[in-house]
Each structure stands twice: as structure tokens, then as C-alpha cells.
């Protein structure tokens, strides 16, 4: 009986530790927002992305305002691993316009705290989060470069099933 209780205690403690680590890992975004942003951020954080070559690329642009996010298609240019402004947002008629048409200016206080050498870096297929004067936040996701979903390992059957002689 003591062995059973000890085993049960171990399982419950292990489950509790696992549950805690799962709850921490699901809240990977420092921005709390309803909508598409959290899902994109989590998938990119988990999988990462291939290095993005120089050129213009299709992207998803996530705009966060008042705790809600909206995601749009767009285009962005990369040179030497850095985002080159302006990012273009796609309109309903499939034309493009600078994403800056959605907000006034970048927040000057936020901008003053940025390192000009790393501000436009793209890491794991994501730009840094940018903040505007009108309290909007935005991030660019290079969705065509995300790493493939990990594949499960193929399980072997029992030895008696697999080995016939």
C-alpha cells in the first residue's frame, strides 16, 4: 500500500510540474491580444524559420490595438537579414500601400530606446514588435519561411509481431 501511495504521489507531482511547464509555454507572447497575433507568434516561436534571403517576400502583418489583433497580407523587403522599410500592406483590390498608412508615426519614446543596429533584425521569421504614437503595435511574420511541423517518430511493433522466426 505504501508503494502505491508513493507511486501515486510521484505521478501527481510529475503531472503538476508538467502542467506548470505547459501553461508557461503556451503564454509565449509578451503582448496579450485577442485574434490572430497570438497564434502566429506561438507557431513561429515554436518552429522558428529558415534564414530569409534578400528580396521582396510575402508576409503576414499583425496589427494590435486595444487588446485585439488583425492580420493582413503584405510584402516586405529583406537585405542582409534586416527588414527594409516600408512594409507594404495588401488592399482588397490586391494593390499595395505602405503599412504606415494605418497609423500616425512610430512612438518616439519607444524609438529612442531601440538599438539602430538591431531594430530591423528578423529572428525566427519575425520582425521585432513596432509601436506607434496612436497605441498600435505591429509585427511582420515571414510565413513562407517557417520551419516544417516536426514529424512524429514511427513506433515499432512488439518483437513477437515483428520477428516471425
PDB file of C-alpha atoms in Angstrom:
ATOM      1  CA  UNK A   1       0.000   0.000   0.000  1.00  0.00           C
ATOM      2  CA  UNK A   2       2.852   2.393   0.862  1.00  0.00           C
ATOM      3  CA  UNK A   3       4.408   1.687  -2.547  1.00  0.00           C
ATOM      4  CA  UNK A   4       1.121   2.503  -4.273  1.00  0.00           C
ATOM      5  CA  UNK A   5       0.726   5.809  -2.396  1.00  0.00           C
ATOM      6  CA  UNK A   6       4.369   6.702  -3.055  1.00  0.00           C
ATOM      7  CA  UNK A   7       3.942   5.904  -6.766  1.00  0.00           C
ATOM      8  CA  UNK A   8       0.699   7.882  -6.947  1.00  0.00           C
ATOM      9  CA  UNK A   9       2.371  10.863  -5.224  1.00  0.00           C
ATOM     10  CA  UNK A  10       5.238  10.738  -7.726  1.00  0.00           C
ATOM     11  CA  UNK A  11       2.804  10.672 -10.673  1.00  0.00           C
ATOM     12  CA  UNK A  12       0.798  13.602  -9.278  1.00  0.00           C
ATOM     13  CA  UNK A  13       3.929  15.662  -8.605  1.00  0.00           C
ATOM     14  CA  UNK A  14       5.293  14.886 -12.085  1.00  0.00           C
ATOM     15  CA  UNK A  15       1.934  15.785 -13.657  1.00  0.00           C
ATOM     16  CA  UNK A  16       1.811  19.034 -11.676  1.00  0.00           C
ATOM     17  CA  UNK A  17       5.305  20.018 -12.827  1.00  0.00           C
ATOM     18  CA  UNK A  18       4.451  19.099 -16.427  1.00  0.00           C
ATOM     19  CA  UNK A  19       1.180  21.049 -16.275  1.00  0.00           C
ATOM     20  CA  UNK A  20       3.014  24.109 -14.935  1.00  0.00           C
ATOM     21  CA  UNK A  21       5.581  23.992 -17.706  1.00  0.00           C
ATOM     22  CA  UNK A  22       2.824  23.565 -20.301  1.00  0.00           C
ATOM     23  CA  UNK A  23       0.946  26.617 -19.044  1.00  0.00           C
ATOM     24  CA  UNK A  24       4.114  28.716 -19.182  1.00  0.00           C
ATOM     25  CA  UNK A  25       4.971  27.571 -22.712  1.00  0.00           C
ATOM     26  CA  UNK A  26       1.531  28.376 -24.101  1.00  0.00           C
ATOM     27  CA  UNK A  27       1.841  32.012 -22.971  1.00  0.00           C
ATOM     28  CA  UNK A  28       4.923  32.849 -25.021  1.00  0.00           C
ATOM     29  CA  UNK A  29       3.741  36.206 -26.286  1.00  0.00           C
ATOM     30  CA  UNK A  30       4.506  39.310 -24.231  1.00  0.00           C
ATOM     31  CA  UNK A  31       1.595  41.033 -25.973  1.00  0.00           C
ATOM     32  CA  UNK A  32      -1.851  39.987 -24.831  1.00  0.00           C
ATOM     33  CA  UNK A  33      -4.238  40.287 -27.758  1.00  0.00           C
ATOM     34  CA  UNK A  34      -7.370  38.564 -28.950  1.00  0.00           C
ATOM     35  CA  UNK A  35      -7.281  37.426 -32.546  1.00  0.00           C
ATOM     36  CA  UNK A  36      -4.589  36.142 -34.873  1.00  0.00           C
ATOM     37  CA  UNK A  37      -1.403  37.556 -33.323  1.00  0.00           C
ATOM     38  CA  UNK A  38      -1.012  35.015 -30.521  1.00  0.00           C
ATOM     39  CA  UNK A  39      -1.368  32.020 -32.818  1.00  0.00           C
ATOM     40  CA  UNK A  40       1.184  33.343 -35.326  1.00  0.00           C
ATOM     41  CA  UNK A  41       3.600  34.289 -32.550  1.00  0.00           C
ATOM     42  CA  UNK A  42       3.337  30.916 -30.846  1.00  0.00           C
ATOM     43  CA  UNK A  43       3.804  28.889 -34.049  1.00  0.00           C
ATOM     44  CA  UNK A  44       6.818  30.950 -35.116  1.00  0.00           C
ATOM     45  CA  UNK A  45       8.306  30.797 -31.603  1.00  0.00           C
ATOM     46  CA  UNK A  46       7.936  27.013 -31.504  1.00  0.00           C
ATOM     47  CA  UNK A  47       9.109  26.187 -35.027  1.00  0.00           C
ATOM     48  CA  UNK A  48      11.429  29.012 -35.970  1.00  0.00           C
ATOM     49  CA  UNK A  49      12.113  29.794 -39.606  1.00  0.00           C
ATOM     50  CA  UNK A  50      14.753  29.453 -42.260  1.00  0.00           C
ATOM     51  CA  UNK A  51      17.080  32.379 -42.966  1.00  0.00           C
ATOM     52  CA  UNK A  52      15.288  34.844 -45.183  1.00  0.00           C
ATOM     53  CA  UNK A  53      17.157  35.685 -48.374  1.00  0.00           C
ATOM     54  CA  UNK A  54      17.497  39.180 -49.802  1.00  0.00           C
ATOM     55  CA  UNK A  55      14.489  40.323 -51.810  1.00  0.00           C
ATOM     56  CA  UNK A  56      10.774  41.042 -51.544  1.00  0.00           C
ATOM     57  CA  UNK A  57       8.677  38.447 -49.742  1.00  0.00           C
ATOM     58  CA  UNK A  58       5.044  37.722 -48.917  1.00  0.00           C
ATOM     59  CA  UNK A  59       4.287  38.337 -45.238  1.00  0.00           C
ATOM     60  CA  UNK A  60       1.506  38.478 -42.694  1.00  0.00           C
ATOM     61  CA  UNK A  61       1.300  41.780 -40.831  1.00  0.00           C
ATOM     62  CA  UNK A  62      -0.302  41.668 -37.404  1.00  0.00           C
ATOM     63  CA  UNK A  63      -1.666  44.944 -36.043  1.00  0.00           C
ATOM     64  CA  UNK A  64      -2.651  45.053 -32.369  1.00  0.00           C
ATOM     65  CA  UNK A  65      -4.880  47.779 -30.959  1.00  0.00           C
ATOM     66  CA  UNK A  66      -6.877  47.874 -27.707  1.00  0.00           C
ATOM     67  CA  UNK A  67      -6.107  44.219 -26.965  1.00  0.00           C
ATOM     68  CA  UNK A  68      -7.319  42.922 -30.317  1.00  0.00           C
ATOM     69  CA  UNK A  69      -5.269  41.874 -33.314  1.00  0.00           C
ATOM     70  CA  UNK A  70      -5.995  41.842 -37.009  1.00  0.00           C
ATOM     71  CA  UNK A  71      -3.756  40.161 -39.568  1.00  0.00           C
ATOM     72  CA  UNK A  72      -3.253  41.235 -43.160  1.00  0.00           C
ATOM     73  CA  UNK A  73      -1.265  40.066 -46.147  1.00  0.00           C
ATOM     74  CA  UNK A  74       1.606  42.213 -47.253  1.00  0.00           C
ATOM     75  CA  UNK A  75       5.084  42.378 -48.755  1.00  0.00           C
ATOM     76  CA  UNK A  76       8.374  43.194 -47.099  1.00  0.00           C
ATOM     77  CA  UNK A  77      11.923  43.589 -48.319  1.00  0.00           C
ATOM     78  CA  UNK A  78      14.895  41.908 -46.661  1.00  0.00           C
ATOM     79  CA  UNK A  79      18.549  42.846 -47.085  1.00  0.00           C
ATOM     80  CA  UNK A  80      21.229  41.005 -45.093  1.00  0.00           C
ATOM     81  CA  UNK A  81      18.690  39.626 -42.613  1.00  0.00           C
ATOM     82  CA  UNK A  82      17.132  43.018 -41.918  1.00  0.00           C
ATOM     83  CA  UNK A  83      13.696  44.387 -42.708  1.00  0.00           C
ATOM     84  CA  UNK A  84      13.871  47.343 -45.074  1.00  0.00           C
ATOM     85  CA  UNK A  85      11.003  49.855 -44.656  1.00  0.00           C
ATOM     86  CA  UNK A  86       8.441  50.493 -45.877  1.00  0.00           C
ATOM     87  CA  UNK A  87       6.469  47.288 -45.355  1.00  0.00           C
ATOM     88  CA  UNK A  88       3.562  47.112 -47.803  1.00  0.00           C
ATOM     89  CA  UNK A  89       0.050  46.037 -46.807  1.00  0.00           C
ATOM     90  CA  UNK A  90      -2.213  44.413 -49.386  1.00  0.00           C
ATOM     91  CA  UNK A  91      -5.532  46.103 -50.113  1.00  0.00           C
ATOM     92  CA  UNK A  92      -8.808  44.386 -51.052  1.00  0.00           C
ATOM     93  CA  UNK A  93      -8.169  45.146 -54.753  1.00  0.00           C
ATOM     94  CA  UNK A  94      -4.790  43.317 -54.397  1.00  0.00           C
ATOM     95  CA  UNK A  95      -2.815  46.570 -54.695  1.00  0.00           C
ATOM     96  CA  UNK A  96      -0.273  47.522 -52.020  1.00  0.00           C
ATOM     97  CA  UNK A  97       0.183  50.591 -49.825  1.00  0.00           C
ATOM     98  CA  UNK A  98       2.724  51.396 -47.093  1.00  0.00           C
ATOM     99  CA  UNK A  99       1.634  49.917 -43.763  1.00  0.00           C
ATOM    100  CA  UNK A 100       2.340  53.347 -42.262  1.00  0.00           C
ATOM    101  CA  UNK A 101      -0.992  54.424 -43.787  1.00  0.00           C
ATOM    102  CA  UNK A 102      -2.624  52.592 -40.839  1.00  0.00           C
ATOM    103  CA  UNK A 103      -1.029  54.679 -38.083  1.00  0.00           C
ATOM    104  CA  UNK A 104       0.384  58.145 -37.459  1.00  0.00           C
ATOM    105  CA  UNK A 105       4.091  57.708 -36.635  1.00  0.00           C
ATOM    106  CA  UNK A 106       6.291  55.353 -34.707  1.00  0.00           C
ATOM    107  CA  UNK A 107       6.191  56.082 -30.983  1.00  0.00           C
ATOM    108  CA  UNK A 108       9.162  58.383 -30.382  1.00  0.00           C
ATOM    109  CA  UNK A 109       9.752  57.205 -26.814  1.00  0.00           C
ATOM    110  CA  UNK A 110       9.833  53.572 -27.985  1.00  0.00           C
ATOM    111  CA  UNK A 111      12.015  54.532 -30.959  1.00  0.00           C
ATOM    112  CA  UNK A 112      14.558  56.313 -28.728  1.00  0.00           C
ATOM    113  CA  UNK A 113      15.084  53.067 -26.771  1.00  0.00           C
ATOM    114  CA  UNK A 114      15.834  50.958 -29.854  1.00  0.00           C
ATOM    115  CA  UNK A 115      19.279  49.929 -30.986  1.00  0.00           C
ATOM    116  CA  UNK A 116      19.540  51.101 -34.612  1.00  0.00           C
ATOM    117  CA  UNK A 117      21.815  48.122 -35.365  1.00  0.00           C
ATOM    118  CA  UNK A 118      19.201  45.524 -34.351  1.00  0.00           C
ATOM    119  CA  UNK A 119      15.861  47.316 -34.705  1.00  0.00           C
ATOM    120  CA  UNK A 120      15.107  45.791 -38.106  1.00  0.00           C
ATOM    121  CA  UNK A 121      16.501  42.302 -37.420  1.00  0.00           C
ATOM    122  CA  UNK A 122      14.293  39.364 -38.371  1.00  0.00           C
ATOM    123  CA  UNK A 123      14.628  36.414 -35.984  1.00  0.00           C
ATOM    124  CA  UNK A 124      12.791  33.097 -36.364  1.00  0.00           C
ATOM    125  CA  UNK A 125      10.849  34.570 -39.286  1.00  0.00           C
ATOM    126  CA  UNK A 126       9.512  37.509 -37.232  1.00  0.00           C
ATOM    127  CA  UNK A 127      10.310  41.183 -37.087  1.00  0.00           C
ATOM    128  CA  UNK A 128      10.541  42.912 -33.759  1.00  0.00           C
ATOM    129  CA  UNK A 129       7.329  44.459 -32.496  1.00  0.00           C
ATOM    130  CA  UNK A 130       6.921  48.092 -33.516  1.00  0.00           C
ATOM    131  CA  UNK A 131       4.850  50.636 -31.582  1.00  0.00           C
ATOM    132  CA  UNK A 132       3.031  53.685 -32.942  1.00  0.00           C
ATOM    133  CA  UNK A 133       2.077  57.019 -31.381  1.00  0.00           C
ATOM    134  CA  UNK A 134      -1.591  56.036 -31.520  1.00  0.00           C
ATOM    135  CA  UNK A 135      -1.022  52.958 -29.294  1.00  0.00           C
ATOM    136  CA  UNK A 136      -0.922  50.368 -32.052  1.00  0.00           C
ATOM    137  CA  UNK A 137       1.648  47.578 -32.172  1.00  0.00           C
ATOM    138  CA  UNK A 138       2.693  45.633 -35.222  1.00  0.00           C
ATOM    139  CA  UNK A 139       4.824  42.662 -36.161  1.00  0.00           C
ATOM    140  CA  UNK A 140       5.704  41.101 -39.513  1.00  0.00           C
ATOM    141  CA  UNK A 141       5.693  37.314 -39.995  1.00  0.00           C
ATOM    142  CA  UNK A 142       7.556  35.781 -42.964  1.00  0.00           C
ATOM    143  CA  UNK A 143       5.187  32.825 -43.241  1.00  0.00           C
ATOM    144  CA  UNK A 144       6.727  31.246 -46.362  1.00  0.00           C
ATOM    145  CA  UNK A 145       9.955  30.555 -44.436  1.00  0.00           C
ATOM    146  CA  UNK A 146       8.555  28.873 -41.315  1.00  0.00           C
ATOM    147  CA  UNK A 147      10.158  25.539 -40.496  1.00  0.00           C
ATOM    148  CA  UNK A 148       8.103  22.421 -41.193  1.00  0.00           C
ATOM    149  CA  UNK A 149       5.991  20.958 -38.438  1.00  0.00           C
ATOM    150  CA  UNK A 150       8.038  18.304 -36.608  1.00  0.00           C
ATOM    151  CA  UNK A 151       7.217  14.764 -37.681  1.00  0.00           C
ATOM    152  CA  UNK A 152       6.383  12.050 -35.161  1.00  0.00           C
ATOM    153  CA  UNK A 153       8.650   9.057 -34.781  1.00  0.00           C
ATOM    154  CA  UNK A 154       7.346   5.790 -36.208  1.00  0.00           C
ATOM    155  CA  UNK A 155       6.765   3.270 -33.433  1.00  0.00           C
ATOM    156  CA  UNK A 156       7.904  -0.310 -33.813  1.00  0.00           C
ATOM    157  CA  UNK A 157       5.526  -3.166 -33.009  1.00  0.00           C
ATOM    158  CA  UNK A 158       6.337  -5.699 -30.330  1.00  0.00           C
ATOM    159  CA  UNK A 159       9.211  -8.081 -31.050  1.00  0.00           C
ATOM    160  CA  UNK A 160       6.858 -11.072 -31.390  1.00  0.00           C
ATOM    161  CA  UNK A 161       4.858  -9.230 -34.059  1.00  0.00           C
ATOM    162  CA  UNK A 162       7.873  -8.015 -35.982  1.00  0.00           C
ATOM    163  CA  UNK A 163      10.135 -11.053 -35.785  1.00  0.00           C
ATOM    164  CA  UNK A 164       8.473 -14.095 -37.342  1.00  0.00           C
ATOM    165  CA  UNK A 165      11.157 -16.807 -36.959  1.00  0.00           C
TER     166      UNK A 165
END
